[in-house]
Structures are given as C-alpha cells and as structure tokens.
C-alpha cells in the first residue's frame, strides 16, 4: 500500500534575541545573512556568541511540526532544531548529545552534525529548498528536499524530547541570505 504524507509548512520567524551579533536580519524577520559589523549589542543568555546562528521565535514541546527554508546558493549554512536548554555560549560540538539536530552545508559538502566524526550526507544535485519535520513526541527530526519531497537525513532521539525545541538557522555567507517562506525581496538594515 502506497502511503502519501502531506506536510503543511508552519510560519516561523527569526528571534533577534538569540542572534549571533554579526547576523543581519530583514525587517520582517524572514531572512538572514552574515554581516561585517556588530548588529546586536544587548547580551542575552539565549544569544549565540561563537556560532553564527539564530533560533526561530516559535518553539514546540509537543506534536508534529514542519517548516521550510530556502538555502538557494548560500555557501555556508546550518539548518535544524535545538533544545531550549542547550548551550549557546562558547565553542562546543553542535551534536544531538548537546541538544542540536542540524545539517551543515559547507565547501560543497552536506553533513549531519553528529558527535565527531560528522556524518557525510549523500545527495543528488544541489539542495536549494529544505524542509524540516519535527516530531516532538517520538523524538524525530527529519530533513527533506522540499522541491522533490525526498528524505535527506533523519535524527532519532530515545523517546520524546521532553522539552521545548526551536528551529535553528545559521550562515556565514555575506551575500546570499537564507529565506523563510513568504519572504519578499527585501533590503537589509
């Protein structure tokens, strides 16, 4: 029997309180890219200070959720999910052991940020539009090619996550922004 799954993308927006200080956000909080000068001055326990990342404003502690992000021709990006209690300050491994379930594109390679060593993810062609499916109750995070619907990679936790999980985005690209759906062409501050 053929099973067809349909995901309806949720509307997520970027949370500037968590942003690495050199990230530039669009006014509508739907796009981000790396800048060359400090953008955010007020420190926060939620703010990334080493990794060039930001979380969404929306967090989820139960149920199933799906969102998409356009990575386009961005040369260095991270997309995934992070536990609310996960470390954000300092240098650390972004891995499930530390509360991070993340894919990383850099130097033309896609990798899952698993405990060292990283896991190389094989793909056909260049990924430009990514879907993220989070099942809080089952402890699953699955990544899809949002254009083809094909599964790219999946993380599995031992049971429910048991806490609030936040969509995570990151980039070191100063030219090509990451964009959340519905983001119009936008100028940056």
Tab-separated table of C-alpha atoms in Angstrom, residues 8 10 14-15 17 28 45 50 54 61 80 85 97 119 130 137 140 155 159 167 180:
chain	number	residue	atom	x	y	z
A	8	UNK	CA	1.727	21.958	5.706
A	10	UNK	CA	4.207	26.436	9.506
A	14	UNK	CA	13.586	34.665	13.406
A	15	UNK	CA	14.173	35.680	17.023
A	17	UNK	CA	17.260	37.966	20.923
A	28	UNK	CA	10.109	41.111	8.660
A	45	UNK	CA	21.639	34.052	27.812
A	50	UNK	CA	30.560	31.921	18.760
A	54	UNK	CA	19.792	32.152	15.409
A	61	UNK	CA	7.206	20.924	23.005
A	80	UNK	CA	17.948	22.168	12.166
A	85	UNK	CA	18.227	24.006	27.425
A	97	UNK	CA	24.492	14.805	22.586
A	119	UNK	CA	28.230	12.175	9.050
A	130	UNK	CA	14.953	22.377	2.651
A	137	UNK	CA	6.530	13.135	20.945
A	140	UNK	CA	12.462	12.509	15.434
A	155	UNK	CA	17.910	12.047	13.593
A	159	UNK	CA	11.813	8.775	23.092
A	167	UNK	CA	14.042	25.753	14.703
A	180	UNK	CA	11.862	31.553	5.211
